[in-house]
Amino acid sequence: MASSQEEVTLLGAIGSPYVCRVKIAFKFKGVEYKYVEENLANKSEQLLKYNPVHKKVPVIVHNDKPLAESLVIVEYIDETWTHNPILPSDPYQRAMARFWSKFIDDKIVGAAWKAVFTADEKEREKNVGEALEALQFLENEIKDKKFFAGEEIGLVDIAGVFIAFWVPMIQEISGLEILTSEKFPNLYKWSQEFVNHPVVKESLPPRDPVFAFFKGLFENVTASK
Amino acid sequence: MASSQEEVTLLGAIGSPYVCRVKIAFKFKGVEYKYVEENLANKSEQLLKYNPVHKKVPVIVHNDKPLAESLVIVEYIDETWTHNPILPSDPYQRAMARFWSKFIDDKIVGAAWKAVFTADEKEREKNVGEALEALQFLENEIKDKKFFAGEEIGLVDIAGVFIAFWVPMIQEISGLEILTSEKFPNLYKWSQEFVNHPVVKESLPPRDPVFAFFKGLFENVTASK
């Protein structure tokens, strides 16, 4: 457990699924931190100083040491506060957790995002196809397990918060069908379990302002056709 | 050290910097393995079975358990054969090693590749700019250290084999200047140290056939202008 001398800060943005991963990890470990909301249209000097490479959130600062990249941060949290492990202890299971988390970043987040936030129908269709193909791999992977690693949430679930919380929202906004109980029954069931897990529930952003933000973005993009 | 009962196979391709990372890690640990050269124009059933998600090399199979993604594999090797550590033990240093390795994949490999293997001058210029900007961050990071983590090679060096061995080759082929001792004196010095480290030297592919392959590819791409 973090001692009271430790100082932990999170620079975040309310609508970011990457920031939400870090919030879930901190909540899961019971780590207290100071949260600073960044205005991404006008980035703070602190953000530019602590993440000069990517200039993106999330960034954590732990005892003056800054760290960026959500999955790197989640592993750091797991190795620093070692109770309630997020990664399994077996090397092969750890590797598979890293493999699937990277898969979500490489194959799902971008495709689902581009499927929704584009005015180009061909581009949309291509990306919907890619997202569905990628989700099928996760459907086969989760099978009838409660969470990806079994009974408790772990790295892949946390990486997948985009699928569980953001995808249903952006598909409602766009009218696209990506994650449905018909297409992906296991994954859909997992998404419900996951967003209703007490640790996750308390870490998710309030739906209304985030929904309104992405709805505005969607209308903006599709109106520019 | 791997016991003699252990079976380790690596599916690779001679010209792949990602495969080379895994070779270096195995050599560094002294792990014996069976190497299978894949023909990427006609992928084997074994490759498709063991990496159905990406259908790419490298793949390792350790006691019948397959694993893909080069950086995931290198961490797995480090956690399975724990002598001669590749990652540092301090959680923050480990996180920074992961951060910079991911940075190399996200910001350098793609940009340098696209800078060389394109017929489009604007595309080339854009990607050269991006590669140089990214290399400047690594130049500042290596400073006057021998290797990224200090005196011994580690994860970032291994991830960076593309920069040390492939970049000089593709810049010779294309006539572009990317990694030069004038532009990046520290990084250039590192690249020389790294490719001449005995473990690395024995793990690199023979230069001539790889050079010929990429030269052919370059001529093909630029001729199609």
Coordinates of C-alpha atoms in Angstrom, one line a residue:
Chain A
M1 CA 0.0 0.0 0.0
A2 CA 1.2 3.5 -0.8
S3 CA 2.6 5.2 2.3
S4 CA 1.3 8.6 3.2
Q5 CA 4.7 10.1 2.2
E6 CA 4.2 9.0 -1.4
E7 CA 3.0 11.6 -3.9
V8 CA 1.1 10.3 -6.9
T9 CA -0.5 12.6 -9.5
L10 CA -2.4 11.6 -12.6
L11 CA -2.8 14.0 -15.5
G12 CA -5.9 12.9 -17.4
A13 CA -8.8 13.8 -19.6
I14 CA -12.4 12.8 -18.8
G15 CA -13.2 11.2 -22.2
S16 CA -10.0 9.1 -22.6
P17 CA -10.2 5.3 -22.4
Y18 CA -6.4 5.3 -21.9
V19 CA -6.7 7.5 -18.8
C20 CA -9.5 5.3 -17.5
R21 CA -7.2 2.3 -17.6
V22 CA -4.9 4.0 -15.1
K23 CA -7.9 5.1 -12.9
I24 CA -9.1 1.4 -12.7
A25 CA -5.6 0.2 -11.8
F26 CA -5.2 2.8 -9.1
K27 CA -8.7 2.0 -7.7
F28 CA -8.0 -1.7 -7.8
K29 CA -4.8 -1.2 -5.8
G30 CA -6.4 1.4 -3.4
V31 CA -3.8 4.0 -4.3
E32 CA -4.8 7.6 -3.5
Y33 CA -3.7 10.2 -6.0
K34 CA -4.2 13.7 -7.1
Y35 CA -6.1 14.0 -10.4
V36 CA -5.4 16.9 -12.8
E37 CA -7.8 17.3 -15.7
E38 CA -5.9 18.5 -18.8
N39 CA -7.4 20.6 -21.5
L40 CA -6.1 18.9 -24.6
A41 CA -6.9 21.9 -26.8
N42 CA -4.5 23.9 -24.6
K43 CA -2.0 21.6 -23.0
S44 CA -0.5 22.6 -19.6
E45 CA 3.2 23.2 -19.2
Q46 CA 3.2 20.3 -16.7
L47 CA 2.0 17.9 -19.4
L48 CA 4.5 19.1 -21.9
K49 CA 7.3 18.9 -19.3
Y50 CA 6.3 15.4 -18.1
N51 CA 5.5 13.9 -21.5
P52 CA 7.6 15.8 -24.0
V53 CA 7.7 12.8 -26.3
H54 CA 4.0 12.2 -27.0
K55 CA 2.4 15.2 -25.2
K56 CA -0.6 13.0 -24.4
V57 CA -2.5 11.8 -21.4
P58 CA -2.4 9.7 -19.2
V59 CA 0.8 10.7 -17.4
I60 CA 1.5 9.8 -13.8
V61 CA 4.0 11.4 -11.6
H62 CA 5.1 9.3 -8.7
N63 CA 7.5 11.0 -6.2
D64 CA 8.6 13.4 -9.0
K65 CA 9.2 10.6 -11.5
P66 CA 6.9 11.0 -14.6
L67 CA 5.7 8.1 -16.7
A68 CA 3.5 7.9 -19.9
E69 CA 1.8 5.2 -22.0
S70 CA -1.3 3.6 -20.3
L71 CA -0.2 0.0 -20.5
V72 CA 3.3 0.8 -19.3
I73 CA 1.7 2.8 -16.4
V74 CA -0.6 -0.1 -15.5
E75 CA 2.3 -2.5 -15.3
Y76 CA 4.3 0.0 -13.3
I77 CA 1.4 0.3 -10.8
D78 CA 1.3 -3.5 -10.6
E79 CA 5.0 -3.8 -9.9
T80 CA 5.0 -0.9 -7.4
W81 CA 2.0 -1.7 -5.3
T82 CA 2.2 -5.5 -5.4
H83 CA -1.0 -6.5 -3.5
N84 CA -4.1 -7.4 -5.7
P85 CA -2.0 -8.4 -8.7
I86 CA -3.1 -7.2 -12.1
L87 CA -0.8 -9.5 -14.1
P88 CA -0.6 -13.2 -13.3
S89 CA 2.6 -14.6 -11.8
D90 CA 3.2 -17.3 -14.4
P91 CA 5.6 -16.0 -17.2
Y92 CA 3.5 -17.5 -20.0
Q93 CA 0.2 -16.1 -18.7
R94 CA 1.9 -12.7 -18.2
A95 CA 3.1 -12.8 -21.8
M96 CA -0.3 -13.7 -23.1
A97 CA -1.9 -10.8 -21.0
R98 CA 0.6 -8.5 -22.7
F99 CA -0.1 -10.0 -26.1
W100 CA -3.8 -9.4 -25.9
S101 CA -3.5 -6.0 -24.4
K102 CA -1.3 -4.9 -27.3
F103 CA -3.8 -6.6 -29.6
I104 CA -6.6 -4.4 -28.3
D105 CA -4.5 -1.3 -28.9
D106 CA -3.2 -2.3 -32.3
K107 CA -6.3 -3.9 -33.8
I108 CA -9.4 -2.7 -32.0
V109 CA -9.2 0.8 -30.7
G110 CA -8.0 2.4 -33.9
A111 CA -10.4 0.4 -36.2
A112 CA -13.5 1.0 -34.0
W113 CA -12.6 4.7 -33.7
K114 CA -12.0 5.2 -37.5
A115 CA -15.2 3.2 -38.2
V116 CA -17.2 5.8 -36.3
F117 CA -15.4 9.1 -36.8
T118 CA -15.2 9.2 -40.6
A119 CA -17.3 10.7 -43.3
D120 CA -16.0 8.2 -45.9
E121 CA -18.4 5.2 -46.3
K122 CA -15.7 3.0 -47.7
E123 CA -13.3 3.8 -44.9
R124 CA -16.1 3.2 -42.5
E125 CA -16.9 -0.2 -44.0
K126 CA -13.3 -1.3 -44.0
N127 CA -12.8 -0.3 -40.4
V128 CA -16.0 -2.0 -39.2
G129 CA -14.8 -5.1 -40.9
E130 CA -11.4 -5.0 -39.2
A131 CA -12.9 -4.2 -35.8
L132 CA -15.4 -7.2 -36.1
E133 CA -12.6 -9.5 -37.2
A134 CA -10.4 -8.5 -34.2
L135 CA -13.3 -8.8 -31.8
Q136 CA -13.9 -12.3 -33.0
F137 CA -10.4 -13.3 -31.7
L138 CA -11.3 -11.8 -28.2
E139 CA -14.7 -13.6 -28.3
N140 CA -12.8 -16.9 -28.8
E141 CA -10.4 -16.0 -26.1
I142 CA -12.8 -15.0 -23.3
K143 CA -15.0 -18.1 -24.0
D144 CA -17.2 -18.6 -20.9
K145 CA -14.7 -17.1 -18.4
K146 CA -15.9 -14.2 -16.3
F147 CA -12.8 -12.1 -17.0
F148 CA -9.9 -12.7 -19.3
A149 CA -7.7 -14.1 -16.6
G150 CA -10.5 -15.9 -14.8
E151 CA -12.4 -14.8 -11.7
E152 CA -10.7 -11.4 -11.1
I153 CA -10.1 -8.5 -13.4
G154 CA -6.6 -8.3 -14.9
L155 CA -4.5 -6.5 -17.5
V156 CA -6.6 -7.5 -20.6
D157 CA -9.9 -6.5 -19.0
I158 CA -8.4 -3.1 -18.0
A159 CA -7.0 -2.6 -21.5
G160 CA -10.4 -3.6 -22.8
V161 CA -12.3 -0.8 -21.1
F162 CA -12.5 0.9 -24.4
I163 CA -14.5 -2.1 -25.7
A164 CA -16.8 -2.4 -22.7
F165 CA -17.6 1.3 -22.1
W166 CA -16.6 3.4 -25.2
V167 CA -17.7 1.1 -28.0
P168 CA -21.4 0.8 -26.8
M169 CA -21.4 4.6 -26.6
I170 CA -20.0 5.3 -30.0
Q171 CA -22.1 2.7 -31.6
E172 CA -25.2 4.3 -30.1
I173 CA -24.1 7.6 -31.5
S174 CA -23.3 6.3 -35.0
G175 CA -25.9 3.6 -35.3
L176 CA -23.2 1.1 -36.2
E177 CA -23.4 -2.4 -34.8
I178 CA -20.0 -3.5 -33.4
L179 CA -20.3 -5.1 -30.0
T180 CA -23.7 -6.8 -29.8
S181 CA -25.0 -9.8 -27.8
E182 CA -25.9 -11.5 -31.1
K183 CA -22.5 -11.1 -32.8
F184 CA -20.3 -11.6 -29.7
P185 CA -22.3 -13.2 -26.9
N186 CA -19.3 -14.0 -24.7
L187 CA -17.7 -10.7 -25.1
Y188 CA -20.9 -8.8 -24.6
K189 CA -21.5 -10.7 -21.4
W190 CA -17.9 -9.9 -20.3
S191 CA -18.5 -6.2 -21.1
Q192 CA -21.6 -6.1 -18.8
E193 CA -19.7 -7.9 -16.0
F194 CA -16.8 -5.6 -16.4
V195 CA -18.5 -2.2 -16.3
N196 CA -20.6 -3.4 -13.3
H197 CA -17.6 -4.5 -11.3
P198 CA -17.5 -2.1 -8.3
V199 CA -13.9 -1.1 -8.9
V200 CA -14.6 -0.4 -12.6
K201 CA -17.9 1.3 -12.0
E202 CA -16.3 3.9 -9.7
S203 CA -13.5 4.5 -12.2
L204 CA -15.6 5.1 -15.3
P205 CA -16.3 8.7 -16.4
P206 CA -19.9 10.0 -16.1
R207 CA -21.6 8.9 -19.3
D208 CA -23.7 12.0 -20.2
P209 CA -20.9 14.6 -20.8
V210 CA -18.7 12.1 -22.5
F211 CA -21.6 10.9 -24.7
A212 CA -22.4 14.6 -25.6
F213 CA -18.8 15.2 -26.4
F214 CA -18.5 12.3 -28.8
K215 CA -21.9 13.0 -30.3
G216 CA -20.8 16.5 -31.1
L217 CA -17.6 15.1 -32.6
F218 CA -19.5 12.6 -34.7
E219 CA -22.0 15.2 -36.0
N220 CA -19.1 17.4 -36.9
V221 CA -17.2 14.8 -38.8
T222 CA -20.2 13.4 -40.7
A223 CA -21.5 16.8 -41.5
S224 CA -18.3 17.6 -43.3
K225 CA -19.0 15.0 -45.9
Chain B
M1 CA 19.4 -22.1 -17.8
A2 CA 17.0 -24.1 -20.0
S3 CA 17.0 -27.8 -19.0
S4 CA 17.7 -30.3 -21.8
Q5 CA 14.0 -31.5 -21.6
E6 CA 12.9 -28.1 -22.7
E7 CA 11.9 -27.6 -26.3
V8 CA 12.3 -24.2 -27.8
T9 CA 11.6 -23.3 -31.4
L10 CA 11.8 -20.0 -33.2
L11 CA 9.9 -19.4 -36.4
G12 CA 11.8 -16.5 -38.1
A13 CA 12.8 -14.8 -41.3
I14 CA 16.3 -13.8 -42.1
G15 CA 15.7 -10.1 -42.9
S16 CA 13.4 -9.3 -40.0
P17 CA 14.6 -7.0 -37.3
Y18 CA 11.8 -8.3 -35.0
V19 CA 13.1 -11.8 -35.3
C20 CA 16.6 -10.6 -34.6
R21 CA 15.5 -9.1 -31.3
V22 CA 14.5 -12.6 -30.2
K23 CA 17.7 -14.1 -31.4
I24 CA 19.7 -11.6 -29.4
A25 CA 17.7 -12.4 -26.3
F26 CA 18.2 -16.1 -26.6
K27 CA 21.9 -15.7 -27.3
F28 CA 22.2 -13.3 -24.3
K29 CA 20.6 -16.0 -22.1
G30 CA 22.4 -18.9 -23.7
V31 CA 19.2 -20.7 -24.6
E32 CA 19.5 -23.3 -27.3
Y33 CA 16.6 -23.5 -29.8
K34 CA 15.5 -24.9 -33.1
Y35 CA 15.3 -22.3 -35.8
V36 CA 12.8 -22.6 -38.6
E37 CA 13.1 -20.1 -41.5
E38 CA 9.7 -19.1 -42.8
N39 CA 8.9 -18.2 -46.4
L40 CA 6.7 -15.2 -45.8
A41 CA 5.4 -15.4 -49.4
N42 CA 4.1 -18.9 -48.6
K43 CA 3.5 -19.2 -44.9
S44 CA 3.8 -22.6 -43.3
E45 CA 0.8 -24.3 -41.6
Q46 CA 2.9 -24.2 -38.4
L47 CA 3.1 -20.4 -38.5
L48 CA -0.7 -20.0 -39.3
K49 CA -1.4 -22.4 -36.4
Y50 CA 0.8 -20.8 -33.9
N51 CA 0.1 -17.1 -34.8
P52 CA -3.4 -17.1 -36.2
V53 CA -3.9 -13.5 -35.1
H54 CA -1.1 -11.8 -36.9
K55 CA 0.4 -14.6 -39.1
K56 CA 3.8 -12.9 -38.6
V57 CA 7.2 -13.9 -37.4
P58 CA 8.8 -14.1 -34.9
V59 CA 6.9 -16.8 -33.1
I60 CA 8.4 -18.9 -30.4
V61 CA 7.1 -22.3 -29.2
H62 CA 8.3 -23.2 -25.7
N63 CA 7.2 -26.7 -24.6
D64 CA 4.3 -26.6 -27.0
K65 CA 3.2 -23.1 -25.9
P66 CA 3.3 -20.5 -28.8
L67 CA 4.0 -16.8 -28.3
A68 CA 4.1 -13.9 -30.8
E69 CA 5.1 -10.2 -30.8
S70 CA 8.8 -9.6 -30.4
L71 CA 8.8 -7.4 -27.3
V72 CA 6.4 -9.7 -25.6
I73 CA 8.7 -12.6 -26.4
V74 CA 11.8 -10.8 -25.2
E75 CA 10.1 -10.1 -21.8
Y76 CA 8.9 -13.7 -21.6
I77 CA 12.5 -14.9 -22.2
D78 CA 13.7 -12.6 -19.5
E79 CA 11.1 -13.9 -17.0
T80 CA 11.6 -17.6 -17.9
W81 CA 15.4 -17.7 -17.9
T82 CA 16.2 -15.2 -15.2
H83 CA 20.0 -15.1 -15.2
N84 CA 21.6 -12.3 -17.2
P85 CA 18.6 -9.9 -16.8
I86 CA 17.4 -8.0 -19.8
L87 CA 15.1 -5.7 -17.9
P88 CA 16.3 -3.9 -14.7
S89 CA 14.8 -4.9 -11.4
D90 CA 13.6 -1.4 -10.3
P91 CA 9.9 -0.9 -11.4
Y92 CA 10.5 2.7 -12.7
Q93 CA 13.5 1.6 -14.7
R94 CA 11.6 -1.3 -16.0
A95 CA 8.7 1.0 -17.0
M96 CA 11.1 3.4 -18.8
A97 CA 12.7 0.4 -20.7
R98 CA 9.2 -0.6 -21.9
F99 CA 8.4 3.0 -22.7
W100 CA 11.4 3.5 -25.0
S101 CA 11.0 0.1 -26.6
K102 CA 7.4 0.9 -27.5
F103 CA 8.6 4.3 -28.7
I104 CA 11.0 2.7 -31.1
D105 CA 8.2 0.5 -32.5
D106 CA 5.7 3.3 -32.7
K107 CA 7.8 6.2 -33.9
I108 CA 11.0 5.0 -35.6
V109 CA 10.6 1.6 -37.3
G110 CA 7.5 2.7 -39.4
A111 CA 8.8 6.2 -40.2
A112 CA 12.3 5.0 -41.3
W113 CA 10.8 2.2 -43.3
K114 CA 8.3 4.4 -45.1
A115 CA 11.0 7.0 -45.7
V116 CA 13.0 4.5 -47.7
F117 CA 10.4 2.3 -49.3
T118 CA 8.2 4.8 -51.1
A119 CA 8.1 6.3 -54.5
D120 CA 6.3 9.4 -53.3
E121 CA 8.8 12.3 -52.5
K122 CA 6.4 14.1 -50.2
E123 CA 5.7 10.9 -48.2
R124 CA 9.5 10.3 -48.1
E125 CA 10.2 13.8 -46.8
K126 CA 7.5 13.6 -44.1
N127 CA 8.7 10.3 -42.9
V128 CA 12.4 11.3 -42.8
G129 CA 11.3 14.3 -40.7
E130 CA 9.4 12.1 -38.3
A131 CA 12.3 9.6 -38.0
L132 CA 14.8 12.3 -37.3
E133 CA 12.6 13.9 -34.7
A134 CA 12.1 10.6 -33.0
L135 CA 15.8 9.7 -33.1
Q136 CA 16.6 13.0 -31.4
F137 CA 14.7 11.8 -28.4
L138 CA 16.8 8.7 -28.3
E139 CA 20.0 10.8 -28.8
N140 CA 19.1 12.7 -25.7
E141 CA 18.2 9.6 -23.8
I142 CA 21.4 7.6 -24.5
K143 CA 23.7 10.6 -23.7
D144 CA 27.2 9.3 -23.0
K145 CA 26.0 5.9 -21.7
K146 CA 27.4 2.8 -23.4
F147 CA 24.0 1.2 -23.6
F148 CA 20.6 2.5 -22.8
A149 CA 20.5 0.9 -19.3
G150 CA 24.2 1.5 -18.6
E151 CA 27.1 -1.0 -19.0
E152 CA 25.2 -4.0 -20.3
I153 CA 22.7 -4.4 -23.1
G154 CA 19.0 -4.4 -22.2
L155 CA 15.5 -4.2 -23.6
V156 CA 15.9 -0.8 -25.3
D157 CA 19.1 -1.8 -27.0
I158 CA 17.6 -5.0 -28.2
A159 CA 14.5 -3.2 -29.4
G160 CA 16.8 -0.8 -31.2
V161 CA 18.6 -3.4 -33.3
F162 CA 16.6 -2.0 -36.2
I163 CA 18.3 1.4 -35.7
A164 CA 21.8 -0.1 -35.3
F165 CA 21.8 -2.6 -38.1
W166 CA 18.9 -2.1 -40.5
V167 CA 18.9 1.7 -40.7
P168 CA 22.6 2.0 -41.9
M169 CA 21.8 -0.6 -44.5
I170 CA 18.6 1.0 -45.9
Q171 CA 20.2 4.4 -45.8
E172 CA 23.1 3.1 -47.9
I173 CA 20.6 1.6 -50.3
S174 CA 18.4 4.8 -50.6
G175 CA 21.1 7.4 -50.2
L176 CA 19.1 9.0 -47.4
E177 CA 20.8 10.3 -44.3
I178 CA 19.0 9.2 -41.2
L179 CA 21.5 7.9 -38.6
T180 CA 24.8 9.7 -39.1
S181 CA 27.6 10.5 -36.7
E182 CA 27.1 14.3 -37.5
K183 CA 23.4 14.3 -36.7
F184 CA 23.3 11.9 -33.8
P185 CA 26.9 11.4 -32.4
N186 CA 25.8 9.6 -29.2
L187 CA 23.3 7.3 -30.9
Y188 CA 25.8 6.6 -33.7
K189 CA 28.4 5.6 -31.1
W190 CA 25.9 3.4 -29.4
S191 CA 25.0 1.7 -32.7
Q192 CA 28.7 0.8 -33.3
E193 CA 29.1 -0.5 -29.7
F194 CA 25.9 -2.5 -30.0
V195 CA 26.5 -4.3 -33.4
N196 CA 30.0 -5.1 -32.2
H197 CA 28.9 -6.6 -28.9
P198 CA 29.8 -10.3 -29.2
V199 CA 26.2 -11.5 -28.3
V200 CA 24.7 -9.2 -30.9
K201 CA 27.3 -9.8 -33.6
E202 CA 26.6 -13.5 -33.5
S203 CA 22.8 -12.9 -33.7
L204 CA 22.8 -10.5 -36.7
P205 CA 21.9 -11.9 -40.1
P206 CA 24.6 -12.0 -42.8
R207 CA 24.6 -8.6 -44.3
D208 CA 25.0 -9.4 -48.0
P209 CA 21.8 -11.4 -48.7
V210 CA 19.8 -9.1 -46.6
F211 CA 21.3 -6.0 -48.3
A212 CA 20.6 -7.6 -51.7
F213 CA 17.0 -8.3 -50.7
F214 CA 16.2 -4.8 -49.5
K215 CA 18.1 -3.3 -52.5
G216 CA 15.8 -5.2 -54.8
L217 CA 12.8 -4.1 -52.9
F218 CA 13.9 -0.5 -53.0
E219 CA 14.5 -0.6 -56.8
N220 CA 11.2 -2.2 -57.3
V221 CA 9.3 0.4 -55.3
T222 CA 11.1 3.5 -56.7
A223 CA 10.9 2.1 -60.3
S224 CA 7.1 2.0 -60.0
K225 CA 7.0 5.8 -59.7

